[in-house]
């Protein structure tokens, strides 16, 4: 509890102060302190006296991510863990690369809208609404595309060049739920998968092998 | 615009009034008026003078829904369209029945948490988190189970009796996105499905036939 | 502070990771950890590695609650203290039983809407809006009734059978303020009660005796 | 729909504009237009071109309100109907006067916190939490007192001078539910009142007579 | 961690309880505990058992603040640090005095709307919208004026009497960003100030001297 | 009101429907309809039947904006007016170009956090907190920088190459308040500017001439 003491001292405030005195900027921002508890609204705030400009910055988001995987795709993120100053502000970024023939597989962000800007190359991008309407479009450099929060979506690079997009998310820590990984990389029982997706069990087993799932 | 006049008259207010005069209850509630525009926060409000107790009520949610479908499951809903008084209040209900051997197929509610209460029978219910951990449990009459918003989940009735659950949702109009229907009942191209789910095209075509999709 | 260490290790993240690596599901949910501080948005989150399926479940909500009290009514709850996985999700449940001749006395939920589903029996249920309009209705099995947040409401069982309802609340920890208990079970001075409710002091004293209040 | 045309023209925007061109201030504020529909988030916005400084102002809040009523109390309000510029901003004001021997009777604001500043005189002010703890205090000129949203509270002037308070509310249109008026000024049946409050029927009838209720 | 024990004991809850038992008022309010971590939604809550009526009150807001400064203005605040019971409730108060010839200099509240009530004297008050429209008005005793959140605004006392206002804010801890202090009391480099404000460097240096800035 | 009819028909819902029937996706998204009223939460929603994929897309954000102005800077936006599908989703984008020797002048976004990604070149970027601490940093290609909502900030290109950034905002319609334009391009009286900023009147007049203000 010793580390609390500077915070407490810092927090001492007084009812009366003049405009010309200095006041602490308690709630201009809430830089994440990963050593303290976190709650439904995000991480606890770092002592404001310990905050510096680097808490609001990161580098490397435009470095090409590793795409050496089954999807031929990869991402570099600037979420709250990389930039603690994003805590509580409801926004973050990622670069997503897709090699020719690669995909961002069918997935959702359970609590975030995504806005894609194509920086390079071409992609077929689409989302599906809950009444099974497909909104799909081929986009190229300089196009922007919005995927409303929570909906199933995907990207396919059917071109011959690497595609590079910058995605903005309406969450400082957007989770990604990839349908295939949820089903076939987890330990979900084949029997349940077959029952709840109607995919035949042989195909389920093939996909479990591919994604290294168990169950 | 004529129908606006009673609203306007109704809205006339004065700066000064005593406690003993009557004041309109403008924002105790906002009963949905489906003939007016709707926005991100819900439907426009019905003229409060036209609101009556039936705007806050519905019957029939405990009537057995039709389960004569591929899932052997069905639901009765009490969402904002059935109960206009739910508008803007962020909560609603549904009864879900699953016949023996039936399922509620893999799906998400893009912007709602679901809390299930088992009224009758048994179910295997589960959700999957975005790091592919499966949270699955067999529940029976009187058990409550929570599915955090946006996550993939399912129910399976592997028993020999009908199961009946009452689900509460943290939205007055919770959408449901069924993965199979999004993929196989829509017009999403087989090529895209195969690329983004790794399900082989023969299985995709079989499922499209089953769900009556095109594309 | 030692218990923090696994959390911190857990939280270490990196800017660059490929789709195929495993990522922690930080904010899919925030299961309440009652040993940590709580704030305006709810309890602190349990270390996600320690979360298991039982954090999202409870049993017994359909067990008949004790109704051996002045109201001839009782409730079983599934709030965040019983189901820590409800933390931050803004929803919870309770079963409410009312014996023939019993009541749920005049009360409010200061920050939650309630949606009642009648599971058995009949009730007269009503709420009053802030312009003193009464919305009252007799409901029976299968009826749903909405009580907008913060408003005075009540249930009366004037039938001959036990009534059983399942109530959903738009809060994971809905408080209940019973007007009679606030006035007559507390230590609020009779003089203040009489002055602010206009109930005559003899009646106040009778009610204080009944509710075992002081003051 | 003709009045929409200037709005539409106003709204025409272009993707590319330089810093030196003028842009409309669409969402700096949303001044209430009482002739348009209203929704869960408040009134529709007035055409920004028609907004002027008077939409953000009112006068007279410090005029003494009429206190010639049963409570010997009165209020002057500066809510969204008096100041349309408050729409959507979640804050408003009222002056409340209580004569010697007067009260602000037991009431709640179903969706607003109240912060009282005593401008003149003395009051006994209190609120009751949902576990029946009473928080009561005598306050005088210059004292500030907070009543958390939704809780039962009251003010009593047991002094010999007029008390004047300025109350701020965390809502642009805070409703007030007075318990006595909800029960005795409405048409709520005596039988229901007696059953749900345990006040004896003779006292109920006396109070109905006093508050001019029916039922 | 020892101080946590009473909280934990306090938090023990049970699924089944009757209406007549006492329940803790966990979330009626969340009184700030400055010794615990704080997060994006505010401070951690004090153990409810330790809360008393003084946590909801302060005195002295109507004491004249010190105005012996360059602005000839001063303020007394009733923010969350003075009244811990305001935590999480999104509202607070300040008294602002301006001597004849004094000003509240050009400033913003980055995340709060301000509603001014003139208690004494006269002021010219104004705000500027983001399309450079000026909303300015001379207000006197009893006038109310709203400044929508985040916008540049100011007060000028060009009269011959002290002006006294009571300001309500839609935040329990409203920060104030004074443009002159941000530029000339900080260590921001003259070169950057000149480049980003077009104020000539001689004037910048004069103002830095006045405000005691460096850089 | 004729255009409402398809909406109404569209909205007709029924209490009971089976999983296999088609349901409309009412609240997956709320595409802005600029011909309908707008409110505090955003624009009214377009009839979902009329929505198509182009409502979620725009092109040209990566086209170089015109920088032929006093700032030698310009921006291309993808806000809700360009992409109606962003309505209600709380996120948007802009490209910002700054020529060598150019600036993005001192400004705020009254209700939005900004996250900058440098696509090309170098910038000195900074924000100032409300206690007058300066957070300033030189950033180059691939760096990300966060400016918490409402705070004064600026960008300076002191290099020899064009800088290009992509900014994400936590609002679908982020307003920009440029301090110089608010003061010197508006009709704010010189006397008020001088009084509230302490800038000498000669400098104010020079800046008014530069920014073509009046007053």
PDB file of C-alpha atoms in Angstrom, chain A residues 103-211:
ATOM      1  CA  UNK A 103      -8.003 -13.507 -45.839  1.00  0.00           C
ATOM      2  CA  UNK A 104      -9.082 -11.960 -42.603  1.00  0.00           C
ATOM      3  CA  UNK A 105     -11.343 -14.865 -41.714  1.00  0.00           C
ATOM      4  CA  UNK A 106     -14.992 -14.494 -40.692  1.00  0.00           C
ATOM      5  CA  UNK A 107     -15.012 -12.726 -37.315  1.00  0.00           C
ATOM      6  CA  UNK A 108     -16.681 -10.197 -35.049  1.00  0.00           C
ATOM      7  CA  UNK A 109     -15.517  -7.516 -32.651  1.00  0.00           C
ATOM      8  CA  UNK A 110     -17.965  -8.142 -29.803  1.00  0.00           C
ATOM      9  CA  UNK A 111     -18.052  -4.528 -28.675  1.00  0.00           C
ATOM     10  CA  UNK A 112     -16.455  -2.312 -31.326  1.00  0.00           C
ATOM     11  CA  UNK A 113     -17.204  -0.698 -34.662  1.00  0.00           C
ATOM     12  CA  UNK A 114     -14.319  -0.914 -37.154  1.00  0.00           C
ATOM     13  CA  UNK A 115     -13.508   1.721 -39.782  1.00  0.00           C
ATOM     14  CA  UNK A 116     -11.077   0.526 -42.445  1.00  0.00           C
ATOM     15  CA  UNK A 117      -8.882   2.804 -44.562  1.00  0.00           C
ATOM     16  CA  UNK A 118      -7.127   1.049 -47.447  1.00  0.00           C
ATOM     17  CA  UNK A 119      -3.539   2.255 -47.567  1.00  0.00           C
ATOM     18  CA  UNK A 120      -2.387  -0.039 -50.342  1.00  0.00           C
ATOM     19  CA  UNK A 121      -3.755  -2.756 -52.640  1.00  0.00           C
ATOM     20  CA  UNK A 122      -7.283  -4.079 -52.995  1.00  0.00           C
ATOM     21  CA  UNK A 123      -9.635  -6.124 -50.842  1.00  0.00           C
ATOM     22  CA  UNK A 124     -13.107  -7.566 -50.991  1.00  0.00           C
ATOM     23  CA  UNK A 125     -14.593  -6.570 -47.663  1.00  0.00           C
ATOM     24  CA  UNK A 126     -18.041  -7.373 -46.352  1.00  0.00           C
ATOM     25  CA  UNK A 127     -20.295  -7.664 -43.357  1.00  0.00           C
ATOM     26  CA  UNK A 128     -23.586  -9.446 -42.849  1.00  0.00           C
ATOM     27  CA  UNK A 129     -26.518  -7.952 -40.951  1.00  0.00           C
ATOM     28  CA  UNK A 130     -28.651  -9.936 -38.552  1.00  0.00           C
ATOM     29  CA  UNK A 131     -31.364 -10.409 -41.184  1.00  0.00           C
ATOM     30  CA  UNK A 132     -28.792 -12.127 -43.401  1.00  0.00           C
ATOM     31  CA  UNK A 133     -28.274  -9.280 -45.836  1.00  0.00           C
ATOM     32  CA  UNK A 134     -24.742  -9.179 -47.207  1.00  0.00           C
ATOM     33  CA  UNK A 135     -23.010  -5.821 -47.594  1.00  0.00           C
ATOM     34  CA  UNK A 136     -19.919  -6.552 -49.672  1.00  0.00           C
ATOM     35  CA  UNK A 137     -17.664  -4.258 -51.679  1.00  0.00           C
ATOM     36  CA  UNK A 138     -14.339  -4.245 -53.479  1.00  0.00           C
ATOM     37  CA  UNK A 139     -12.247  -1.454 -52.105  1.00  0.00           C
ATOM     38  CA  UNK A 140      -8.890  -0.037 -53.130  1.00  0.00           C
ATOM     39  CA  UNK A 141      -6.365   2.481 -51.929  1.00  0.00           C
ATOM     40  CA  UNK A 142      -8.015   5.452 -50.257  1.00  0.00           C
ATOM     41  CA  UNK A 143     -11.383   3.818 -49.736  1.00  0.00           C
ATOM     42  CA  UNK A 144     -12.981   3.838 -46.311  1.00  0.00           C
ATOM     43  CA  UNK A 145     -15.354   1.100 -45.134  1.00  0.00           C
ATOM     44  CA  UNK A 146     -17.394   0.870 -41.923  1.00  0.00           C
ATOM     45  CA  UNK A 147     -18.285  -2.358 -40.105  1.00  0.00           C
ATOM     46  CA  UNK A 148     -20.955  -1.678 -37.459  1.00  0.00           C
ATOM     47  CA  UNK A 149     -20.201  -3.159 -34.041  1.00  0.00           C
ATOM     48  CA  UNK A 150     -20.738  -6.829 -33.328  1.00  0.00           C
ATOM     49  CA  UNK A 151     -21.524  -7.984 -36.889  1.00  0.00           C
ATOM     50  CA  UNK A 152     -19.838 -10.852 -38.736  1.00  0.00           C
ATOM     51  CA  UNK A 153     -17.373  -9.605 -41.352  1.00  0.00           C
ATOM     52  CA  UNK A 154     -14.376 -10.627 -43.437  1.00  0.00           C
ATOM     53  CA  UNK A 155     -11.726  -9.408 -45.854  1.00  0.00           C
ATOM     54  CA  UNK A 156     -10.452 -11.322 -48.901  1.00  0.00           C
ATOM     55  CA  UNK A 157      -7.444 -10.406 -50.993  1.00  0.00           C
ATOM     56  CA  UNK A 158      -8.142 -11.922 -54.369  1.00  0.00           C
ATOM     57  CA  UNK A 159      -5.649  -9.647 -56.099  1.00  0.00           C
ATOM     58  CA  UNK A 160      -1.977 -10.119 -56.822  1.00  0.00           C
ATOM     59  CA  UNK A 161      -0.541  -7.519 -54.446  1.00  0.00           C
ATOM     60  CA  UNK A 162      -0.256  -7.197 -50.710  1.00  0.00           C
ATOM     61  CA  UNK A 163      -3.118  -5.197 -49.237  1.00  0.00           C
ATOM     62  CA  UNK A 164      -2.517  -2.891 -46.295  1.00  0.00           C
ATOM     63  CA  UNK A 165      -5.298  -1.314 -44.293  1.00  0.00           C
ATOM     64  CA  UNK A 166      -5.397   0.868 -41.217  1.00  0.00           C
ATOM     65  CA  UNK A 167      -8.377   0.053 -39.002  1.00  0.00           C
ATOM     66  CA  UNK A 168      -9.780   2.329 -36.323  1.00  0.00           C
ATOM     67  CA  UNK A 169     -11.912   0.771 -33.570  1.00  0.00           C
ATOM     68  CA  UNK A 170     -14.475   2.364 -31.239  1.00  0.00           C
ATOM     69  CA  UNK A 171     -12.888   0.683 -28.208  1.00  0.00           C
ATOM     70  CA  UNK A 172      -9.501   1.098 -26.587  1.00  0.00           C
ATOM     71  CA  UNK A 173      -9.165  -2.678 -26.384  1.00  0.00           C
ATOM     72  CA  UNK A 174     -11.225  -4.278 -29.166  1.00  0.00           C
ATOM     73  CA  UNK A 175     -11.444  -8.034 -28.903  1.00  0.00           C
ATOM     74  CA  UNK A 176     -11.624 -10.178 -32.030  1.00  0.00           C
ATOM     75  CA  UNK A 177     -13.635 -13.363 -32.178  1.00  0.00           C
ATOM     76  CA  UNK A 178     -12.694 -15.489 -35.198  1.00  0.00           C
ATOM     77  CA  UNK A 179     -15.476 -17.994 -35.856  1.00  0.00           C
ATOM     78  CA  UNK A 180     -13.140 -20.746 -37.078  1.00  0.00           C
ATOM     79  CA  UNK A 181     -10.832 -20.399 -34.109  1.00  0.00           C
ATOM     80  CA  UNK A 182     -13.726 -20.281 -31.647  1.00  0.00           C
ATOM     81  CA  UNK A 183     -14.954 -23.567 -33.095  1.00  0.00           C
ATOM     82  CA  UNK A 184     -11.893 -25.427 -34.284  1.00  0.00           C
ATOM     83  CA  UNK A 185      -8.959 -24.084 -32.276  1.00  0.00           C
ATOM     84  CA  UNK A 186     -10.814 -24.430 -28.976  1.00  0.00           C
ATOM     85  CA  UNK A 187     -11.726 -27.590 -27.116  1.00  0.00           C
ATOM     86  CA  UNK A 188     -15.381 -27.427 -28.098  1.00  0.00           C
ATOM     87  CA  UNK A 189     -16.754 -30.957 -28.571  1.00  0.00           C
ATOM     88  CA  UNK A 190     -17.252 -32.077 -32.165  1.00  0.00           C
ATOM     89  CA  UNK A 191     -20.710 -33.233 -31.256  1.00  0.00           C
ATOM     90  CA  UNK A 192     -21.692 -29.731 -30.160  1.00  0.00           C
ATOM     91  CA  UNK A 193     -20.111 -28.109 -33.203  1.00  0.00           C
ATOM     92  CA  UNK A 194     -21.971 -30.407 -35.535  1.00  0.00           C
ATOM     93  CA  UNK A 195     -25.240 -29.914 -33.718  1.00  0.00           C
ATOM     94  CA  UNK A 196     -25.044 -26.119 -33.581  1.00  0.00           C
ATOM     95  CA  UNK A 197     -23.515 -25.418 -37.017  1.00  0.00           C
ATOM     96  CA  UNK A 198     -24.816 -28.339 -39.113  1.00  0.00           C
ATOM     97  CA  UNK A 199     -21.298 -28.765 -40.526  1.00  0.00           C
ATOM     98  CA  UNK A 200     -20.769 -32.479 -41.002  1.00  0.00           C
ATOM     99  CA  UNK A 201     -18.476 -34.136 -38.455  1.00  0.00           C
ATOM    100  CA  UNK A 202     -15.863 -35.190 -41.015  1.00  0.00           C
ATOM    101  CA  UNK A 203     -15.453 -31.578 -42.075  1.00  0.00           C
ATOM    102  CA  UNK A 204     -15.342 -30.533 -38.418  1.00  0.00           C
ATOM    103  CA  UNK A 205     -12.525 -32.981 -37.757  1.00  0.00           C
ATOM    104  CA  UNK A 206     -10.616 -31.786 -40.829  1.00  0.00           C
ATOM    105  CA  UNK A 207     -10.928 -28.205 -39.585  1.00  0.00           C
ATOM    106  CA  UNK A 208      -9.920 -29.157 -36.029  1.00  0.00           C
ATOM    107  CA  UNK A 209      -6.797 -30.731 -37.460  1.00  0.00           C
ATOM    108  CA  UNK A 210      -6.108 -27.610 -39.481  1.00  0.00           C
ATOM    109  CA  UNK A 211      -6.640 -25.253 -36.519  1.00  0.00           C
TER     110      UNK A 211
END
